[in-house]
Coordinates of C-alpha atoms and ligand atoms in Angstrom, one line a residue:
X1 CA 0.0 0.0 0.0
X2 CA 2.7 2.4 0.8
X3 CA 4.7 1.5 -2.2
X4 CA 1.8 2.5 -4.1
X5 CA 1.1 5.6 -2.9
X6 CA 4.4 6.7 -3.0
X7 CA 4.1 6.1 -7.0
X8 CA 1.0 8.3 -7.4
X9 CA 1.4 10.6 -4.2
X10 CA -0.5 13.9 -3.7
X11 CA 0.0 16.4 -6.7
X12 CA 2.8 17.4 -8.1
X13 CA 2.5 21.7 -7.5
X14 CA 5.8 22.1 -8.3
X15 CA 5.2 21.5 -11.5
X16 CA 6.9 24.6 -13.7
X17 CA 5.3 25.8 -16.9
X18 CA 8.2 24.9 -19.0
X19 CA 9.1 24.9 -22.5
X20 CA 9.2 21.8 -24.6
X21 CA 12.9 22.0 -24.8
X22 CA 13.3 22.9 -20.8
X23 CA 12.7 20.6 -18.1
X24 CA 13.0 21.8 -14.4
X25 CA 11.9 19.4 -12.5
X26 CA 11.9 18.2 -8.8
X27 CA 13.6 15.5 -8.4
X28 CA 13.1 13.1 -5.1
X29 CA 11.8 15.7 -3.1
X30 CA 14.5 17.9 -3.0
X31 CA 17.0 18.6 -5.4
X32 CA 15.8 20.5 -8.5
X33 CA 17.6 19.6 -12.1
X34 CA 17.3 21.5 -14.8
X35 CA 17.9 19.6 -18.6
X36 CA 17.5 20.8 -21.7
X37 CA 16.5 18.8 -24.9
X38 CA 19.9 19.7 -25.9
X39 CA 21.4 18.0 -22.9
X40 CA 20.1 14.7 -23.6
X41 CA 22.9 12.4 -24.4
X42 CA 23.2 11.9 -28.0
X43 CA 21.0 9.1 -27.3
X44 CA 22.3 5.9 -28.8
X45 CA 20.2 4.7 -31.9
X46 CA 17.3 2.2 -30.4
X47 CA 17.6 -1.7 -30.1
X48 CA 16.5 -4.2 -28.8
X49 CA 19.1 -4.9 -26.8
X50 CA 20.0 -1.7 -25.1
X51 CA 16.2 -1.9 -24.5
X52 CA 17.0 -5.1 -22.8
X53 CA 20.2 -3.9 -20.7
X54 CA 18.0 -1.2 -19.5
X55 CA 15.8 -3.1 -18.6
X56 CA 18.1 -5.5 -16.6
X57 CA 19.9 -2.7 -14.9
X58 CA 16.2 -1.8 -12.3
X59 CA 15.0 -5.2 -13.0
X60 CA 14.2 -6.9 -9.5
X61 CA 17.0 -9.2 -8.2
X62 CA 15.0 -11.9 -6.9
X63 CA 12.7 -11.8 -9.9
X64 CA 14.6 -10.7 -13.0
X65 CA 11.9 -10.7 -15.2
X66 CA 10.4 -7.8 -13.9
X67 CA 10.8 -4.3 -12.7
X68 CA 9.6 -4.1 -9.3
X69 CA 8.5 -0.4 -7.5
X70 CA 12.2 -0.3 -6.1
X71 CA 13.6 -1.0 -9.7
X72 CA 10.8 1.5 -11.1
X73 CA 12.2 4.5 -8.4
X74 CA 15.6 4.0 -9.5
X75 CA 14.8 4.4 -13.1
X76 CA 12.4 7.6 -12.2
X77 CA 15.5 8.6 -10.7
X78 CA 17.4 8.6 -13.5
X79 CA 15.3 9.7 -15.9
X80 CA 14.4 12.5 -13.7
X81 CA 10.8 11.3 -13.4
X82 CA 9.1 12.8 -10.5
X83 CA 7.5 9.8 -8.5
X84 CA 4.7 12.1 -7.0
X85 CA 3.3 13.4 -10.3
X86 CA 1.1 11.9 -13.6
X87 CA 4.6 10.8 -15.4
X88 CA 4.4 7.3 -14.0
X89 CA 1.0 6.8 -14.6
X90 CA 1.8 7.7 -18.4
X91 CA 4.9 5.3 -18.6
X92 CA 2.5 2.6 -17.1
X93 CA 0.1 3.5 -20.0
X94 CA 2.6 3.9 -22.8
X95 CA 4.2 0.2 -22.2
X96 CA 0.7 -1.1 -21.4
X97 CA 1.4 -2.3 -17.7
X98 CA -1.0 -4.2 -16.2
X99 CA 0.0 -3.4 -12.3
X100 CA 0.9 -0.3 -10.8
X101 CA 4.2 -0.1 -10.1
X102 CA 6.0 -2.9 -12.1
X103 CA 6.9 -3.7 -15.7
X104 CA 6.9 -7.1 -17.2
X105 CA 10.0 -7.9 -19.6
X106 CA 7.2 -8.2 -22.0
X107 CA 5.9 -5.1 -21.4
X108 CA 9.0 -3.4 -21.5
X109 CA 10.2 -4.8 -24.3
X110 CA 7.3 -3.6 -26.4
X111 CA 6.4 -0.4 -25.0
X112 CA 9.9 0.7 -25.5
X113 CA 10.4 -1.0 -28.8
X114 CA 7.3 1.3 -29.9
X115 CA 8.6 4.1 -28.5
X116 CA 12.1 3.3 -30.0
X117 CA 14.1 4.0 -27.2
X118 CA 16.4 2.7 -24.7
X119 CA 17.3 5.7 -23.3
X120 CA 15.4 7.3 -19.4
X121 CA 16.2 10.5 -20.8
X122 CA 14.2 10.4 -23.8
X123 CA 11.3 8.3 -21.8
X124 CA 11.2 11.2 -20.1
X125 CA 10.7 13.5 -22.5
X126 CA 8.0 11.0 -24.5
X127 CA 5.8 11.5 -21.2
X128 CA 6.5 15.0 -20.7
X129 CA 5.3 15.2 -24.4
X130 CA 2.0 13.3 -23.0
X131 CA 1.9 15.2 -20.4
X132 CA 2.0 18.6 -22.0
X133 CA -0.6 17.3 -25.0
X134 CA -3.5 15.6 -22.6
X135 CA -3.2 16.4 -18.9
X136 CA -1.9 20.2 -19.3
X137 CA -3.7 20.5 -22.2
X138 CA -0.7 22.3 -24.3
X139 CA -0.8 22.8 -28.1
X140 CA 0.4 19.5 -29.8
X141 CA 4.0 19.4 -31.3
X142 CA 4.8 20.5 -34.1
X143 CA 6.5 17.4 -36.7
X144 CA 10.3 17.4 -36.6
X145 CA 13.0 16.1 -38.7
X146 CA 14.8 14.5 -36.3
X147 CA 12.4 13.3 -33.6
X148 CA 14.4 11.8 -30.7
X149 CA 11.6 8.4 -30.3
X150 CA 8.7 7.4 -32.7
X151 CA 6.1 9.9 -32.0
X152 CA 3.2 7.6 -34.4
X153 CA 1.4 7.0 -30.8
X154 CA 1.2 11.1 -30.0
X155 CA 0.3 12.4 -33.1
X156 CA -2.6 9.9 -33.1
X157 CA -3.5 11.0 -29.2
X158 CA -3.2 14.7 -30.5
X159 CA -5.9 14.3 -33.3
X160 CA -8.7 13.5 -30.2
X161 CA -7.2 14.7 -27.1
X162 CA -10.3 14.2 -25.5
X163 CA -11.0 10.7 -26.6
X164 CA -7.7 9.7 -25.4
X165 CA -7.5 11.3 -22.4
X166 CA -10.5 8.7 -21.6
X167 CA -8.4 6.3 -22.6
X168 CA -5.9 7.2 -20.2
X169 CA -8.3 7.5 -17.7
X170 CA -9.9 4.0 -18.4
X171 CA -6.7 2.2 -17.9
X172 CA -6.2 4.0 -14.7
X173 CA -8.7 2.5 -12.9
X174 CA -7.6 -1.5 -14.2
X175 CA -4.2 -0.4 -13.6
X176 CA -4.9 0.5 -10.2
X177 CA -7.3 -1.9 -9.6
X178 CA -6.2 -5.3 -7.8
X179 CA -7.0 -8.0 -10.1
X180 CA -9.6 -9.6 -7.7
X181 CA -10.9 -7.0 -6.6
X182 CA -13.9 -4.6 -8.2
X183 CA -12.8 -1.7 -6.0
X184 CA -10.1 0.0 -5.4
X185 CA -9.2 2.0 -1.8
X186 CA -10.2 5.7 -1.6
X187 CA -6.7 6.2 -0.7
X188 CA -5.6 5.6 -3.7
X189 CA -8.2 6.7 -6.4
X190 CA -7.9 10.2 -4.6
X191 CA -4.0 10.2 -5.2
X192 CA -5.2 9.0 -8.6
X193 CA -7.3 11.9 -9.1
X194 CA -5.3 14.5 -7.6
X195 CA -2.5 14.0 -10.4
X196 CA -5.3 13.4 -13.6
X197 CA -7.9 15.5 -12.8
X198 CA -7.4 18.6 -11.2
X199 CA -5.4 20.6 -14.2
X200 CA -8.1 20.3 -16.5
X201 CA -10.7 20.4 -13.8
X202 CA -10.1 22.6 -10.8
X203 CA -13.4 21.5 -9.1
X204 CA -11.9 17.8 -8.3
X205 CA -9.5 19.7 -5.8
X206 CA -12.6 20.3 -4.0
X207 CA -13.8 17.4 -4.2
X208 CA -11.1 15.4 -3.0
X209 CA -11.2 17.9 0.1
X210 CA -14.4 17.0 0.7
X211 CA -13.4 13.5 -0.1
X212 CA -10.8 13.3 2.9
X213 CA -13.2 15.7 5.3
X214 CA -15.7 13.4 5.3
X215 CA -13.6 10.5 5.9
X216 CA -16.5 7.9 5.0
X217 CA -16.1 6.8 1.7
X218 CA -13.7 3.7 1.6
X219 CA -13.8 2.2 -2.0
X220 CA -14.3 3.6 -5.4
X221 CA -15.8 1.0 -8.0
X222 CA -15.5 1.5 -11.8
X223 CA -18.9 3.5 -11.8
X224 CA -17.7 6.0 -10.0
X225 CA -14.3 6.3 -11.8
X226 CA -16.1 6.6 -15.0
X227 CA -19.1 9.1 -13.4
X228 CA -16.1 11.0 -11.7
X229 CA -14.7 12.2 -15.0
X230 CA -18.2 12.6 -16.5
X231 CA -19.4 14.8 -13.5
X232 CA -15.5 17.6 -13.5
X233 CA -16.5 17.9 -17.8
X234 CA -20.1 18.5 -17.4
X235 CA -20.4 20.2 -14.0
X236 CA -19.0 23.6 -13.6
X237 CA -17.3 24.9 -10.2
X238 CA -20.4 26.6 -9.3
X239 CA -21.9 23.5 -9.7
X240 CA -23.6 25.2 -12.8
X241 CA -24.4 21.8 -15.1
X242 CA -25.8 19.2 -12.4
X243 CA -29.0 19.4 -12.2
X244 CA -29.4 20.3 -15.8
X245 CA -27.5 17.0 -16.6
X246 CA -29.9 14.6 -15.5
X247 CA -27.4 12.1 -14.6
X248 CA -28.0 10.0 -11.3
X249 CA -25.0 10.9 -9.5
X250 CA -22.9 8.4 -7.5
X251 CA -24.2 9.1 -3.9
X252 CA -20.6 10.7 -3.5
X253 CA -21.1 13.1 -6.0
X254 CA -24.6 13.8 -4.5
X255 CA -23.3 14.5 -1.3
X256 CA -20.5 16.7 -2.6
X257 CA -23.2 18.8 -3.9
X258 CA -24.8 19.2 -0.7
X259 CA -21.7 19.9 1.0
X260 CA -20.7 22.6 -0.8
X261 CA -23.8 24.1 -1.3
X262 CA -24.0 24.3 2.4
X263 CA -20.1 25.7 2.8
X264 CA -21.6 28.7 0.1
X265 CA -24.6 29.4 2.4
X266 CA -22.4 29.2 5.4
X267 CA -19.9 31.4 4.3
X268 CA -22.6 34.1 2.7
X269 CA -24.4 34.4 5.6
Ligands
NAG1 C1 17.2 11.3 -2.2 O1 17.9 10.2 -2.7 C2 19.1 9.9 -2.0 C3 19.9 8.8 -2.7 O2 19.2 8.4 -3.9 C4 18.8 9.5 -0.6 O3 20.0 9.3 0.1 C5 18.0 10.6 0.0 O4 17.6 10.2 1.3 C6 16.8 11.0 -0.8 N1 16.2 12.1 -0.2 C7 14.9 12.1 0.1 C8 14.3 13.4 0.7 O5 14.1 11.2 -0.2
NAG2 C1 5.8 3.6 -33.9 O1 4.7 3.5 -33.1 C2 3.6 3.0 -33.6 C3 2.4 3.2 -32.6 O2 2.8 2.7 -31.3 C4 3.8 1.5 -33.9 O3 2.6 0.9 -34.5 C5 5.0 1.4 -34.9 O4 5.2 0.1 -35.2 C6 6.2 2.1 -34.4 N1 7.2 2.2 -35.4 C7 8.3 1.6 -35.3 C8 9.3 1.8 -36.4 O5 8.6 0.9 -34.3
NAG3 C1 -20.5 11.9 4.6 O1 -20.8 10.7 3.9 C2 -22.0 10.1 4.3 C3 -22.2 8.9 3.5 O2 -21.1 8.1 3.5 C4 -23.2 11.0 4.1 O3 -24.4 10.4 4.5 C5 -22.9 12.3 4.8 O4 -23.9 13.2 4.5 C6 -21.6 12.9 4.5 N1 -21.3 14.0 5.2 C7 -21.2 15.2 4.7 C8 -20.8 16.3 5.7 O5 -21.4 15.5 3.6

């Protein structure tokens, strides 16, 4: 439980509204680096098999075949990945992970083999290019000559942002999401949703507030995943949008309503 928190933690604030070429970025809590696109080592032409000696160097000691949450820290490390932010989520997406927190050889193998790299620096800057393009919701790229991995995947996101920020959201929840299990702990959807949502949608802030106030809710199911995201695009922060939806709201939702409705009277009066 701890080991996943720490790989979706509360929301990255520190994030700086940087250029695509300029990365500042803090770095295990403390120490701030600054790289530029120029400062990424001419990165050796992809292959397989630097893929594969990449992978070997964080892969787990007792179980070589995969990357293990101590093997994926080192490698955020590295590649300058903040832990606490969305970038680990989108690597987890990119190379098609089915738990949070490790890689598969497999999945390595291919989602890095797509990419065409072999190189943290340059997985670093696919996800920031993610990052910028769905989450921050930044202008796509413009095409270059020489693009440092196969950008076939982004320019395919950037024709339907939306559509595949869903996407990313879907495989969120399964990601998350023990295989046994239909729900997964509050704890951890609301670090999920602190590092997805609240760029595009300022109201989830408030909601995960409320969220951790009222200290009841234990579980989120895949409903409310799903209504979650439907409720921050068609509800407005003055709540503007939810009763002329006509959705039923996940009780949560319902009760958010309430609450804040009652925090505006208190506070006017
Ligand atoms: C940062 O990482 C170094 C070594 O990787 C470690 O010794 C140090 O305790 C870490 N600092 C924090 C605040 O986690
Ligand atoms: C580039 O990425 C796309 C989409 O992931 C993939 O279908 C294609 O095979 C990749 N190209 C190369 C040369 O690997
Ligand atoms: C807290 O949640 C419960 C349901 O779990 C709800 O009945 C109650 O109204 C909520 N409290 C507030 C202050 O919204």
């Amino acid at each position: 439980m701890r080991l996943l928190l720490s790989l979706c933690c509360v929301s990255d604030n520190t994030h700086s509204d940087n250029q695509d070429k300029e990365f500042t970025r803090k770095v295990n809590g403390t120490k701030t680096q600054t790289t530029t696109k120029a400062s990424i080592p001419k990165a050796e032409p992809y292959t397989p098999e630097r893929a594969l000696n990449l992978f070997k160097k964080y892969a787990d000691q007792a179980d070589p075949d995969t990357i293990g949450p101590g093997g994926l820290e080192a490698l955020c490390g590295d590649a300058e990945i903040p832990m606490e932010g969305v970038l680990p989520l989108l690597l987890a997406w990119q190379l098609n992970a089915k738990d949070l927190g490790t890689f598969t050889k497999d999945e390595w193998m291919k989602g890095t083999g797509n990419l065409r790299t072999a190189s943290p620096q340059v997985l670093r800057l696919a996800l920031s290019d993610l990052e910028d393009l769905l989450i921050l919701d930044k202008p796509p790229l413009k095409p270059s000559k020489n693009e440092l991995y196969n950008r076939t995947a982004y320019w395919a996101y950037a024709r339907d942002t939306k559509h595949s920020f869903h996407e990313f959201y879907a495989f969120c929840f399964n990601l998350a999401k023990a295989e046994q299990s239909r729900n997964i702990d509050m704890e951890v959807v609301t670090a999920l949703w602190s590092v997805i949502l609240p760029p595009k949608f300022p109201i989830m802030n408030e909601i995960i507030a409320f969220i951790n106030e009222n200290g009841t809710y234990k579980a989120a199911n895949k409903d409310l995943w799903i209504m979650m995201l439907e409720f921050c695009e068609s509800v407005k922060p003055t709540l503007e949008g939810y009763e002329e939806s006509g959705d039923a709201w996940p009780t949560l939702l319902d009760d958010f309503v309430e609450w804040k409705r009652s925090q505006g009277s208190a506070s006017s009066s």
